[in-house]
Short mmCIF file of C-alpha atoms in Angstrom, two decimals:
data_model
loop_
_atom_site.label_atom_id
_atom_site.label_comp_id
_atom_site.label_asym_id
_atom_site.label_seq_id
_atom_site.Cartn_x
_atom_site.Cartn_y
_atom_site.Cartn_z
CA UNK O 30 23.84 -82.17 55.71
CA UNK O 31 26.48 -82.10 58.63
CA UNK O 32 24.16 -83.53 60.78
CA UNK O 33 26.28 -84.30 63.76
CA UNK O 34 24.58 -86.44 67.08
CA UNK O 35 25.79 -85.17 70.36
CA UNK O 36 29.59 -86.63 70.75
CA UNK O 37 29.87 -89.43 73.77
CA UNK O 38 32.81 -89.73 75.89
CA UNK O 39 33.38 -93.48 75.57
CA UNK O 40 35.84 -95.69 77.22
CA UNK O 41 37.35 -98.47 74.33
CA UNK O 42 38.39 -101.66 74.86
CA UNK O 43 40.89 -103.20 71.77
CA UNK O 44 41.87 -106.82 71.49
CA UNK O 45 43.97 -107.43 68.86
CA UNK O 46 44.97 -111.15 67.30
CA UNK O 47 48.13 -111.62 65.42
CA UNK O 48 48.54 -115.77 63.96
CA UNK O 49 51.10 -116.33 61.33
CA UNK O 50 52.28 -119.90 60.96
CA UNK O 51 53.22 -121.07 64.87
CA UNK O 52 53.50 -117.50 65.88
CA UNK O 53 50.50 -115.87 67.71
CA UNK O 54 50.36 -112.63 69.99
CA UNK O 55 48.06 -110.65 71.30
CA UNK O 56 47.55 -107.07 72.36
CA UNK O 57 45.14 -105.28 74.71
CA UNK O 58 44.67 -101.40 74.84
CA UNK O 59 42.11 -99.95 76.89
CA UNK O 60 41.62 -95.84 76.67
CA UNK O 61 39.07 -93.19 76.95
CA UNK O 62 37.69 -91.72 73.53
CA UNK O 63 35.45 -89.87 71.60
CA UNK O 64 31.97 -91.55 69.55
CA UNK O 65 30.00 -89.69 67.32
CA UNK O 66 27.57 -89.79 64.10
CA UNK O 67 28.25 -86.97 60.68
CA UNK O 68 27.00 -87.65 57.78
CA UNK O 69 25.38 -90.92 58.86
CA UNK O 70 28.54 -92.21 59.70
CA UNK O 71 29.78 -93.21 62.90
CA UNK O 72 33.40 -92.10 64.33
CA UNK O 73 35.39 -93.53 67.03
CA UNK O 74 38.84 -91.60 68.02
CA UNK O 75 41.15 -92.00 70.80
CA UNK O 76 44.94 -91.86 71.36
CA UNK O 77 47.54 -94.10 72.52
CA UNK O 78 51.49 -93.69 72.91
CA UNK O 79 53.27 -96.84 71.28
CA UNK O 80 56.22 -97.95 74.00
CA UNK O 81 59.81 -96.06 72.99
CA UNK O 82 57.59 -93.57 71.21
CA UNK O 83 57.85 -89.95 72.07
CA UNK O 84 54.61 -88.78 70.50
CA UNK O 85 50.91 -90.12 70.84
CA UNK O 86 49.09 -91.68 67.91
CA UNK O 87 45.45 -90.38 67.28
CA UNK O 88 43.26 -93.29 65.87
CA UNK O 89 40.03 -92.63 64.06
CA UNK O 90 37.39 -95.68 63.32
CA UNK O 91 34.72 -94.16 60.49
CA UNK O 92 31.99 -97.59 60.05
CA UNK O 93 30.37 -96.35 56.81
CA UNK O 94 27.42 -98.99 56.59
CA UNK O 95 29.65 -102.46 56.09
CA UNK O 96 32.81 -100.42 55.86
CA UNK O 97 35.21 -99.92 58.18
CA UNK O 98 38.13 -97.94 57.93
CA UNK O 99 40.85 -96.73 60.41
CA UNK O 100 43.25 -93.67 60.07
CA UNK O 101 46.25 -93.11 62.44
CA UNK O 102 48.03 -89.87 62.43
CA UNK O 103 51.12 -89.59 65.12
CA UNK O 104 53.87 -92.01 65.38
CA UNK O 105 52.39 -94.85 63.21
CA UNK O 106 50.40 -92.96 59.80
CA UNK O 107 47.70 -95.76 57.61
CA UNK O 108 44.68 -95.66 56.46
CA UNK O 109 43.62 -98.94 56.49
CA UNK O 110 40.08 -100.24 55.08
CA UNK O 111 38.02 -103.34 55.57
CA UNK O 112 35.41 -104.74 53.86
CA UNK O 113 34.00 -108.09 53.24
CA UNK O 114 36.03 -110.30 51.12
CA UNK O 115 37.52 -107.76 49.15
CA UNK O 116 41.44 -106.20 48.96
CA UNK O 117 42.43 -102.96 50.12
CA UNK O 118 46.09 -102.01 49.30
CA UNK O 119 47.86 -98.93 51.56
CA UNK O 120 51.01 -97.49 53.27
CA UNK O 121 51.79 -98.17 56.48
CA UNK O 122 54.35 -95.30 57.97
CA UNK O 123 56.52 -95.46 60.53
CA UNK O 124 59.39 -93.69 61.68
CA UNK O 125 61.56 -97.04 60.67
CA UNK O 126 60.10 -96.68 57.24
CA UNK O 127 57.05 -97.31 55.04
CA UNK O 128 55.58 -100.60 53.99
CA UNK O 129 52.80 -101.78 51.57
CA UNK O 130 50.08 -103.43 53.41
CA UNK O 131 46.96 -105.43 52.06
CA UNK O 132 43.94 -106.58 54.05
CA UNK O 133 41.32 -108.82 52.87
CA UNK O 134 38.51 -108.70 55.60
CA UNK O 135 36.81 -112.54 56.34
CA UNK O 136 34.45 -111.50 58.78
CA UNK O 137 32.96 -108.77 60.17
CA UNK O 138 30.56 -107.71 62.95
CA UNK O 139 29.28 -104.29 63.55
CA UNK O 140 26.94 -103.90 66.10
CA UNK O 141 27.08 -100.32 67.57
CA UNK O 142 24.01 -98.00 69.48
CA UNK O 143 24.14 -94.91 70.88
CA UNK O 144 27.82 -94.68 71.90
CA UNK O 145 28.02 -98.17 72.93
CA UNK O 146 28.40 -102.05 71.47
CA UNK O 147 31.26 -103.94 69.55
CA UNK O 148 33.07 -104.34 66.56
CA UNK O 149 35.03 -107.13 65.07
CA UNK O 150 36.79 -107.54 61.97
CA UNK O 151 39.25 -111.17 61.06
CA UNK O 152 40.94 -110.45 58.49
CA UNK O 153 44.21 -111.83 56.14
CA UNK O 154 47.47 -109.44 55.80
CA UNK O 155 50.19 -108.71 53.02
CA UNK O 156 53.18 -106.62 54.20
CA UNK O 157 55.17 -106.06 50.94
CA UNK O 158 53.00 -108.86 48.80
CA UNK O 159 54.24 -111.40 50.96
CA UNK O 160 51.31 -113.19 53.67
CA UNK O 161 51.39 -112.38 57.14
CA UNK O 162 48.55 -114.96 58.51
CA UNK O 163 45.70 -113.62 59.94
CA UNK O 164 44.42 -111.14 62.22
CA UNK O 165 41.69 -109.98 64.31
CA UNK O 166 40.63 -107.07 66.56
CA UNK O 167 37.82 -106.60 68.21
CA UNK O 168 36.76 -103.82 69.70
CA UNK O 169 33.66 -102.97 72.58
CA UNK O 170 33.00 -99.50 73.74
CA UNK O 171 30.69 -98.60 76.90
CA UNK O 172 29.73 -94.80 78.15
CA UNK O 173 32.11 -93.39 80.14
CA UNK O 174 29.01 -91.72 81.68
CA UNK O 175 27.32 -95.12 82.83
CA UNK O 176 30.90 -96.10 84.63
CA UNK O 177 32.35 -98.20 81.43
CA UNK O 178 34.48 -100.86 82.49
CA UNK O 179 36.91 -102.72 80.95
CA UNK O 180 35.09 -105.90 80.16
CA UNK O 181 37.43 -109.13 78.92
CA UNK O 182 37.34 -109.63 75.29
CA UNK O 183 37.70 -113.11 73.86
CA UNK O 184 39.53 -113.40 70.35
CA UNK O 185 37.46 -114.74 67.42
CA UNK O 186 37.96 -118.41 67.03
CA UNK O 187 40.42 -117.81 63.64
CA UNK O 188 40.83 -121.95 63.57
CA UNK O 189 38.34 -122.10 61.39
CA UNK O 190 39.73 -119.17 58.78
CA UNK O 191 42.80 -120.02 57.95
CA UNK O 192 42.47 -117.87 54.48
CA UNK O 193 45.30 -115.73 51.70
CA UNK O 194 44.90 -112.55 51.12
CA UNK O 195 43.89 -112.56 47.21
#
């Protein structure tokens, strides 16, 4: 049952949407990674260094049908998981200390192929039961074997979410 499909070298592209009250930001990472299929489930890992950190952070996207969840080991530990309008409740760890985060996923999109496509998840946040607006990332990956290129990613429209965690 291991089944594992021959592992891509992929180059990611992350945009990620923070909007709590009049406060928005954005972030953009871009960095070569790993995609593969186990188990009939489809894994995307690659590793970043947050700025005034010493060590790198692995991340690891497993899309299990309609759920998504992503593990960081390094730096920054979670395991966070989203799926369509339900709760999921975790720790977030960081070297300043640990938190208690909730998401509650409002939309979704999964549309990935043979090591290449996109993936976007909006979704309301709880740090320590108290609302943090909502967020979005959205994520394309291309073949680093086909030249992959960073392609500019344009943030879900979240105007029309404005949604509490429950």
């Amino acid at each position: 049952m291991g089944n594992t499909t021959t592992e891509k070298k992929v180059l990611i592209s992350i945009l990620g949407v923070q909007r709590y009250e009049d406060y928005d930001d954005s972030i953009e990472v871009v960095a070569p990674g790993r995609y593969y299929i186990k188990n009939d489930k489809t894994y995307i890992t690659y590793k970043e260094r947050h700025e005034g950190e010493d060590e790198d952070t692995t991340t690891t996207i497993k899309i299990d049908g309609q759920k998504v969840s992503i593990m960081r080991f390094g730096s920054i530990n979670s395991n966070m998981t989203f799926e369509l309008n339900k709760k999921h409740t975790t720790y977030y760890d960081t070297k300043q200390g640990a938190l208690i985060v909730s998401v509650f996923a409002k939309k979704m999109n999964i549309n990935l192929h043979d090591g290449e496509g996109e993936l976007e998840v909006v979704y309301g946040l709880e740090m320590d039961h108290v609302s943090m607006g909502i967020n979005s990332f959205h994520i394309k990956i291309h073949p680093i074997e086909q030249g992959g290129a960073s392609i500019p990613l344009q943030p879900y429209n979240m105007d029309e979410h404005q949604i509490s965690p429950q």
